[in-house]
PDB file of C-alpha atoms in Angstrom:
ATOM      1  CA  ASP A  24      19.621 -10.413 -11.067  1.00  0.00           C
ATOM      2  CA  GLY A  25      18.735 -11.711  -7.516  1.00  0.00           C
ATOM      3  CA  LEU A  26      15.360 -10.393  -7.709  1.00  0.00           C
ATOM      4  CA  SER A  27      11.823 -12.394  -7.474  1.00  0.00           C
ATOM      5  CA  LYS A  28       8.652 -10.892  -9.085  1.00  0.00           C
ATOM      6  CA  PRO A  29       9.630  -7.277  -8.268  1.00  0.00           C
ATOM      7  CA  LEU A  30       6.577  -4.769  -9.258  1.00  0.00           C
ATOM      8  CA  GLY A  31       7.572  -1.669  -7.401  1.00  0.00           C
ATOM      9  CA  MET A  32       9.875   0.648  -6.092  1.00  0.00           C
ATOM     10  CA  ALA A  33      10.610   3.701  -3.994  1.00  0.00           C
ATOM     11  CA  ALA A  34      13.606   5.866  -2.854  1.00  0.00           C
ATOM     12  CA  PRO A  35      14.057   7.789   0.130  1.00  0.00           C
ATOM     13  CA  GLY A  36      15.558  10.817  -1.468  1.00  0.00           C
ATOM     14  CA  ASP A  37      18.582  10.918   0.666  1.00  0.00           C
ATOM     15  CA  ASP A  38      22.266  10.736  -0.582  1.00  0.00           C
ATOM     16  CA  SER A  39      22.603   6.874   0.106  1.00  0.00           C
ATOM     17  CA  GLY A  40      21.535   5.754  -3.489  1.00  0.00           C
ATOM     18  CA  ARG A  41      19.094   3.101  -1.798  1.00  0.00           C
ATOM     19  CA  ILE A  42      16.239   2.066  -3.908  1.00  0.00           C
ATOM     20  CA  TYR A  43      13.627  -0.105  -1.946  1.00  0.00           C
ATOM     21  CA  ILE A  44      12.085  -2.740  -4.585  1.00  0.00           C
ATOM     22  CA  VAL A  45       8.878  -4.598  -3.597  1.00  0.00           C
ATOM     23  CA  GLN A  46       8.695  -8.194  -4.490  1.00  0.00           C
ATOM     24  CA  GLN A  47       5.185  -9.666  -4.755  1.00  0.00           C
ATOM     25  CA  GLY A  48       6.206 -12.611  -2.639  1.00  0.00           C
ATOM     26  CA  GLY A  49       6.181 -10.509   0.381  1.00  0.00           C
ATOM     27  CA  SER A  50       9.453  -8.877   1.007  1.00  0.00           C
ATOM     28  CA  ILE A  51      11.384  -5.584  -0.008  1.00  0.00           C
ATOM     29  CA  VAL A  52      14.950  -5.492  -0.778  1.00  0.00           C
ATOM     30  CA  ILE A  53      17.169  -2.731  -1.003  1.00  0.00           C
ATOM     31  CA  LEU A  54      19.365  -2.016  -4.227  1.00  0.00           C
ATOM     32  CA  GLN A  55      22.574   0.236  -3.650  1.00  0.00           C
ATOM     33  CA  ASP A  56      25.523   0.794  -5.485  1.00  0.00           C
ATOM     34  CA  GLY A  57      24.082  -1.728  -8.091  1.00  0.00           C
ATOM     35  CA  THR A  58      24.010  -4.505  -5.765  1.00  0.00           C
ATOM     36  CA  ILE A  59      20.745  -6.263  -3.823  1.00  0.00           C
ATOM     37  CA  ARG A  60      21.698  -6.011  -0.070  1.00  0.00           C
ATOM     38  CA  GLU A  61      21.505  -9.807   1.385  1.00  0.00           C
ATOM     39  CA  GLN A  62      19.254  -8.571   4.122  1.00  0.00           C
ATOM     40  CA  PRO A  63      15.748  -7.669   3.065  1.00  0.00           C
ATOM     41  CA  PHE A  64      14.576  -4.472   4.286  1.00  0.00           C
ATOM     42  CA  LEU A  65      11.208  -6.090   5.063  1.00  0.00           C
ATOM     43  CA  ASP A  66      10.167  -9.818   5.151  1.00  0.00           C
ATOM     44  CA  ILE A  67       6.426 -10.159   5.707  1.00  0.00           C
ATOM     45  CA  ARG A  68       6.306 -13.504   3.591  1.00  0.00           C
ATOM     46  CA  ASN A  69       4.815 -15.579   6.367  1.00  0.00           C
ATOM     47  CA  ARG A  70       1.472 -13.133   6.208  1.00  0.00           C
ATOM     48  CA  VAL A  71       1.285 -12.638   2.540  1.00  0.00           C
ATOM     49  CA  GLU A  72      -0.899 -14.784   0.016  1.00  0.00           C
ATOM     50  CA  THR A  73       0.401 -15.166  -3.394  1.00  0.00           C
ATOM     51  CA  GLY A  74      -1.656 -17.764  -4.680  1.00  0.00           C
ATOM     52  CA  GLY A  75      -3.352 -15.558  -7.143  1.00  0.00           C
ATOM     53  CA  ASN A  76      -1.178 -13.474 -10.068  1.00  0.00           C
ATOM     54  CA  GLU A  77      -2.923 -10.230  -8.478  1.00  0.00           C
ATOM     55  CA  GLN A  78      -2.294 -11.143  -4.926  1.00  0.00           C
ATOM     56  CA  GLY A  79       0.822 -10.604  -2.877  1.00  0.00           C
ATOM     57  CA  LEU A  80       2.795  -7.572  -1.363  1.00  0.00           C
ATOM     58  CA  LEU A  81       1.420  -5.094  -4.069  1.00  0.00           C
ATOM     59  CA  GLY A  82       2.336  -1.376  -3.269  1.00  0.00           C
ATOM     60  CA  LEU A  83       4.859   0.810  -1.017  1.00  0.00           C
ATOM     61  CA  ALA A  84       4.686   4.513  -0.331  1.00  0.00           C
ATOM     62  CA  LEU A  85       7.324   6.348   1.956  1.00  0.00           C
ATOM     63  CA  ASP A  86       5.795   8.632   4.208  1.00  0.00           C
ATOM     64  CA  PRO A  87       6.794  12.322   2.973  1.00  0.00           C
ATOM     65  CA  ASP A  88       8.660  12.892   6.077  1.00  0.00           C
ATOM     66  CA  TYR A  89      10.267   9.604   5.880  1.00  0.00           C
ATOM     67  CA  LEU A  90      13.544  10.415   6.757  1.00  0.00           C
ATOM     68  CA  ASN A  91      12.777  12.001  10.023  1.00  0.00           C
ATOM     69  CA  ASN A  92       9.793   9.749  10.951  1.00  0.00           C
ATOM     70  CA  ARG A  93      10.762   6.454   9.026  1.00  0.00           C
ATOM     71  CA  ASN A  94       7.381   5.419   8.226  1.00  0.00           C
ATOM     72  CA  PHE A  95       6.278   3.510   5.441  1.00  0.00           C
ATOM     73  CA  TYR A  96       2.856   1.900   3.941  1.00  0.00           C
ATOM     74  CA  VAL A  97       2.093  -1.020   1.941  1.00  0.00           C
ATOM     75  CA  ASN A  98      -0.833  -2.970   0.659  1.00  0.00           C
ATOM     76  CA  TYR A  99      -0.735  -6.749   0.733  1.00  0.00           C
ATOM     77  CA  THR A 100      -3.117  -9.523   0.357  1.00  0.00           C
ATOM     78  CA  GLU A 101      -3.089 -11.401   3.658  1.00  0.00           C
ATOM     79  CA  ARG A 102      -3.511 -15.319   3.964  1.00  0.00           C
ATOM     80  CA  ASN A 103      -7.286 -15.146   4.099  1.00  0.00           C
ATOM     81  CA  GLY A 104      -7.228 -13.043   0.861  1.00  0.00           C
ATOM     82  CA  THR A 105      -8.194  -9.699   2.518  1.00  0.00           C
ATOM     83  CA  SER A 106      -6.444  -6.660   1.550  1.00  0.00           C
ATOM     84  CA  VAL A 107      -4.285  -5.099   4.333  1.00  0.00           C
ATOM     85  CA  ILE A 108      -3.004  -1.484   4.319  1.00  0.00           C
ATOM     86  CA  ALA A 109      -0.290  -1.321   6.990  1.00  0.00           C
ATOM     87  CA  ARG A 110       2.135   1.168   8.381  1.00  0.00           C
ATOM     88  CA  TYR A 111       5.512   0.131   9.517  1.00  0.00           C
ATOM     89  CA  THR A 112       8.501   1.931  10.786  1.00  0.00           C
ATOM     90  CA  ALA A 113      12.015   1.397   9.446  1.00  0.00           C
ATOM     91  CA  ASN A 114      15.266   1.105  11.990  1.00  0.00           C
ATOM     92  CA  MET A 115      17.564   3.963  12.449  1.00  0.00           C
ATOM     93  CA  ASP A 116      19.644   3.046   9.566  1.00  0.00           C
ATOM     94  CA  LEU A 117      16.871   3.067   7.349  1.00  0.00           C
ATOM     95  CA  ASN A 118      18.426  -0.499   5.964  1.00  0.00           C
ATOM     96  CA  THR A 119      15.650  -2.942   7.737  1.00  0.00           C
ATOM     97  CA  ALA A 120      12.394  -2.763   9.524  1.00  0.00           C
ATOM     98  CA  ASP A 121      10.738  -4.779  11.953  1.00  0.00           C
ATOM     99  CA  PRO A 122       7.818  -6.850  10.988  1.00  0.00           C
ATOM    100  CA  GLN A 123       6.615  -6.515  14.348  1.00  0.00           C
ATOM    101  CA  SER A 124       6.195  -2.443  14.026  1.00  0.00           C
ATOM    102  CA  GLU A 125       3.301  -3.374  11.815  1.00  0.00           C
ATOM    103  CA  VAL A 126      -0.036  -0.815  12.831  1.00  0.00           C
ATOM    104  CA  VAL A 127      -2.726  -2.033  10.365  1.00  0.00           C
ATOM    105  CA  LEU A 128      -4.820   0.845   9.071  1.00  0.00           C
ATOM    106  CA  LEU A 129      -7.581  -0.970   7.026  1.00  0.00           C
ATOM    107  CA  ARG A 130      -8.699  -4.391   6.019  1.00  0.00           C
ATOM    108  CA  VAL A 131     -11.085  -4.647   3.126  1.00  0.00           C
ATOM    109  CA  GLU A 132     -12.287  -8.472   2.310  1.00  0.00           C
ATOM    110  CA  GLN A 133     -11.585  -9.466  -1.205  1.00  0.00           C
ATOM    111  CA  PRO A 134     -14.215 -11.615  -2.628  1.00  0.00           C
ATOM    112  CA  TYR A 135     -11.969 -12.856  -5.305  1.00  0.00           C
ATOM    113  CA  ALA A 136      -8.204 -13.436  -5.934  1.00  0.00           C
ATOM    114  CA  ASN A 137      -8.104 -10.704  -8.942  1.00  0.00           C
ATOM    115  CA  HIS A 138      -8.360  -6.868  -9.320  1.00  0.00           C
ATOM    116  CA  ASN A 139      -7.212  -6.668  -5.634  1.00  0.00           C
ATOM    117  CA  GLY A 140      -5.563  -3.113  -6.685  1.00  0.00           C
ATOM    118  CA  GLY A 141      -2.488  -2.330  -5.014  1.00  0.00           C
ATOM    119  CA  SER A 142      -1.215   1.122  -5.849  1.00  0.00           C
ATOM    120  CA  LEU A 143      -0.039   3.438  -2.804  1.00  0.00           C
ATOM    121  CA  ALA A 144       1.214   7.051  -3.293  1.00  0.00           C
ATOM    122  CA  PHE A 145       1.291  10.135  -1.472  1.00  0.00           C
ATOM    123  CA  GLY A 146      -0.189  13.038  -3.365  1.00  0.00           C
ATOM    124  CA  PRO A 147       1.152  16.864  -3.415  1.00  0.00           C
ATOM    125  CA  ASP A 148      -1.326  17.541  -0.554  1.00  0.00           C
ATOM    126  CA  GLY A 149       0.137  14.980   1.641  1.00  0.00           C
ATOM    127  CA  PHE A 150      -2.638  12.705   1.675  1.00  0.00           C
ATOM    128  CA  LEU A 151      -2.273   8.846   1.164  1.00  0.00           C
ATOM    129  CA  TYR A 152      -4.044   7.528  -1.868  1.00  0.00           C
ATOM    130  CA  LEU A 153      -4.436   4.054  -2.435  1.00  0.00           C
ATOM    131  CA  GLY A 154      -6.173   1.707  -4.780  1.00  0.00           C
ATOM    132  CA  LEU A 155      -8.687  -1.062  -4.380  1.00  0.00           C
ATOM    133  CA  GLY A 156     -10.334  -3.062  -7.191  1.00  0.00           C
ATOM    134  CA  ASP A 157     -13.421  -4.042  -7.767  1.00  0.00           C
ATOM    135  CA  GLY A 158     -12.922  -7.257  -6.313  1.00  0.00           C
ATOM    136  CA  GLY A 159     -12.733  -9.541  -9.125  1.00  0.00           C
ATOM    137  CA  SER A 160     -14.394 -11.982 -11.507  1.00  0.00           C
ATOM    138  CA  GLY A 161     -15.310 -10.283 -14.751  1.00  0.00           C
ATOM    139  CA  GLY A 162     -17.327  -7.344 -15.274  1.00  0.00           C
ATOM    140  CA  ASP A 163     -17.948  -6.480 -11.499  1.00  0.00           C
ATOM    141  CA  PRO A 164     -21.020  -8.736 -11.273  1.00  0.00           C
ATOM    142  CA  GLU A 165     -21.857  -7.677  -7.761  1.00  0.00           C
ATOM    143  CA  GLN A 166     -21.613  -3.785  -9.169  1.00  0.00           C
ATOM    144  CA  ARG A 167     -19.166  -2.912  -6.419  1.00  0.00           C
ATOM    145  CA  GLY A 168     -17.396   0.017  -8.563  1.00  0.00           C
ATOM    146  CA  GLN A 169     -20.404   2.295  -8.472  1.00  0.00           C
ATOM    147  CA  ASN A 170     -21.503   1.262  -4.914  1.00  0.00           C
ATOM    148  CA  THR A 171     -20.616   3.844  -2.480  1.00  0.00           C
ATOM    149  CA  ASP A 172     -21.137   1.838   0.514  1.00  0.00           C
ATOM    150  CA  THR A 173     -18.066  -0.318  -0.467  1.00  0.00           C
ATOM    151  CA  LEU A 174     -14.359   0.256  -0.786  1.00  0.00           C
ATOM    152  CA  LEU A 175     -13.978  -1.855  -3.443  1.00  0.00           C
ATOM    153  CA  GLY A 176     -13.486  -0.360  -6.714  1.00  0.00           C
ATOM    154  CA  LYS A 177     -12.179   2.827  -5.662  1.00  0.00           C
ATOM    155  CA  ILE A 178      -9.172   5.295  -5.097  1.00  0.00           C
ATOM    156  CA  LEU A 179      -9.242   6.020  -1.353  1.00  0.00           C
ATOM    157  CA  ARG A 180      -7.862   9.481   0.336  1.00  0.00           C
ATOM    158  CA  LEU A 181      -6.686   9.365   3.702  1.00  0.00           C
ATOM    159  CA  ALA A 182      -4.742  11.376   6.092  1.00  0.00           C
ATOM    160  CA  VAL A 183      -2.355   9.634   7.942  1.00  0.00           C
ATOM    161  CA  SER A 184       0.502  12.234   8.963  1.00  0.00           C
ATOM    162  CA  GLY A 185       0.278  12.589  12.857  1.00  0.00           C
ATOM    163  CA  GLN A 186      -2.628   9.996  13.251  1.00  0.00           C
ATOM    164  CA  GLU A 187      -2.706   6.867  15.193  1.00  0.00           C
ATOM    165  CA  LEU A 188      -4.524   5.068  11.993  1.00  0.00           C
ATOM    166  CA  TYR A 189      -6.244   7.797   9.919  1.00  0.00           C
ATOM    167  CA  ALA A 190      -8.583  10.848   9.449  1.00  0.00           C
ATOM    168  CA  ILE A 191     -10.686  11.806   6.514  1.00  0.00           C
ATOM    169  CA  PRO A 192     -10.057  15.057   4.703  1.00  0.00           C
ATOM    170  CA  ALA A 193     -12.611  17.287   4.921  1.00  0.00           C
ATOM    171  CA  ASP A 194     -12.941  17.729   1.371  1.00  0.00           C
ATOM    172  CA  ASN A 195     -13.413  14.031   0.498  1.00  0.00           C
ATOM    173  CA  PRO A 196     -16.581  13.608  -1.522  1.00  0.00           C
ATOM    174  CA  PHE A 197     -18.330  11.549   1.277  1.00  0.00           C
ATOM    175  CA  SER A 198     -16.797  13.188   4.252  1.00  0.00           C
ATOM    176  CA  GLN A 199     -20.137  14.450   5.070  1.00  0.00           C
ATOM    177  CA  GLY A 200     -22.001  11.506   4.414  1.00  0.00           C
ATOM    178  CA  GLY A 201     -23.797   9.873   1.288  1.00  0.00           C
ATOM    179  CA  GLY A 202     -20.919   7.077   1.112  1.00  0.00           C
ATOM    180  CA  ARG A 203     -18.011   5.706   2.684  1.00  0.00           C
ATOM    181  CA  SER A 204     -15.814   8.439   3.705  1.00  0.00           C
ATOM    182  CA  GLU A 205     -12.474   7.265   2.449  1.00  0.00           C
ATOM    183  CA  ILE A 206     -13.546   7.289  -1.147  1.00  0.00           C
ATOM    184  CA  TRP A 207     -11.903   9.879  -3.314  1.00  0.00           C
ATOM    185  CA  THR A 208     -12.868   8.329  -6.391  1.00  0.00           C
ATOM    186  CA  LEU A 209     -15.468   5.450  -7.686  1.00  0.00           C
ATOM    187  CA  GLY A 210     -16.136   3.217 -10.630  1.00  0.00           C
ATOM    188  CA  MET A 211     -12.484   1.760 -10.698  1.00  0.00           C
ATOM    189  CA  ARG A 212     -11.978  -1.524 -12.409  1.00  0.00           C
ATOM    190  CA  ASN A 213      -8.520  -2.254 -10.907  1.00  0.00           C
ATOM    191  CA  PRO A 214      -6.438   0.836 -10.021  1.00  0.00           C
ATOM    192  CA  TRP A 215      -2.934  -1.513  -9.984  1.00  0.00           C
ATOM    193  CA  ARG A 216      -0.828   1.387 -10.563  1.00  0.00           C
ATOM    194  CA  PHE A 217      -1.215   5.152 -10.572  1.00  0.00           C
ATOM    195  CA  SER A 218       0.997   8.384 -10.015  1.00  0.00           C
ATOM    196  CA  PHE A 219       0.964  11.925  -9.384  1.00  0.00           C
ATOM    197  CA  ASP A 220       2.102  14.300 -12.349  1.00  0.00           C
ATOM    198  CA  ARG A 221       5.343  16.097 -11.179  1.00  0.00           C
TER     199      ARG A 221
END
C-alpha cells in the first residue's frame, strides 16, 4: 500500500532497515519497519516525463561507498524525452536528498518513448554500468544497436568514484577509439534490468 508504479529498490546496507523504492513518476520513497515514510527521499517529479509506459524515473544505484559519501545515481527521462544519468547526494540522515544536489553526468537523446532502458548497477569492479535501449520504435529501424558511434542500444561502463562527472575505464572496448568510449556491450534491444551474480 502507498506506492505508485514501484519499479526498483536499493538498500543502504546499514542497520536502519531502510529500503529505497523507486517510483516511475519521479520519486523515491523509503520503506522502513513495514511503513512508507511520509516524506519522500527524493522528489523530482517536476523534471520527469511519464507520458510513455517506458519513460520516467527508471533506475537507482547507491554508490559502493554510499554510507560515507552519500552519493547515489539515477536514470530518468526528462520532460523533452532525453535520458538523463545524474548523481545526487543524500542528506546526513540518509532519509532525504536535496533535488538541487543534482549533477548531470550524461544526457542521451531518445528518438522514441519506448526502449529507453533504465537499469543502473555498480559492478564488482566498482564501475557504474547503465543500460540504454536502442531508442525505440520496432526492430531498431535506424540500426543503433550495432552502431558504435551512438550510446543507444548499449550497456555503458563508467568510472564515477572520485570524478567530477565520469572517466573511462582503460579496458573499455573502445577506450582507444573505434567507437564511443563509454560503451561496454552493444547490440542491446532494451536493457531494462540487469544484475551481477553475487
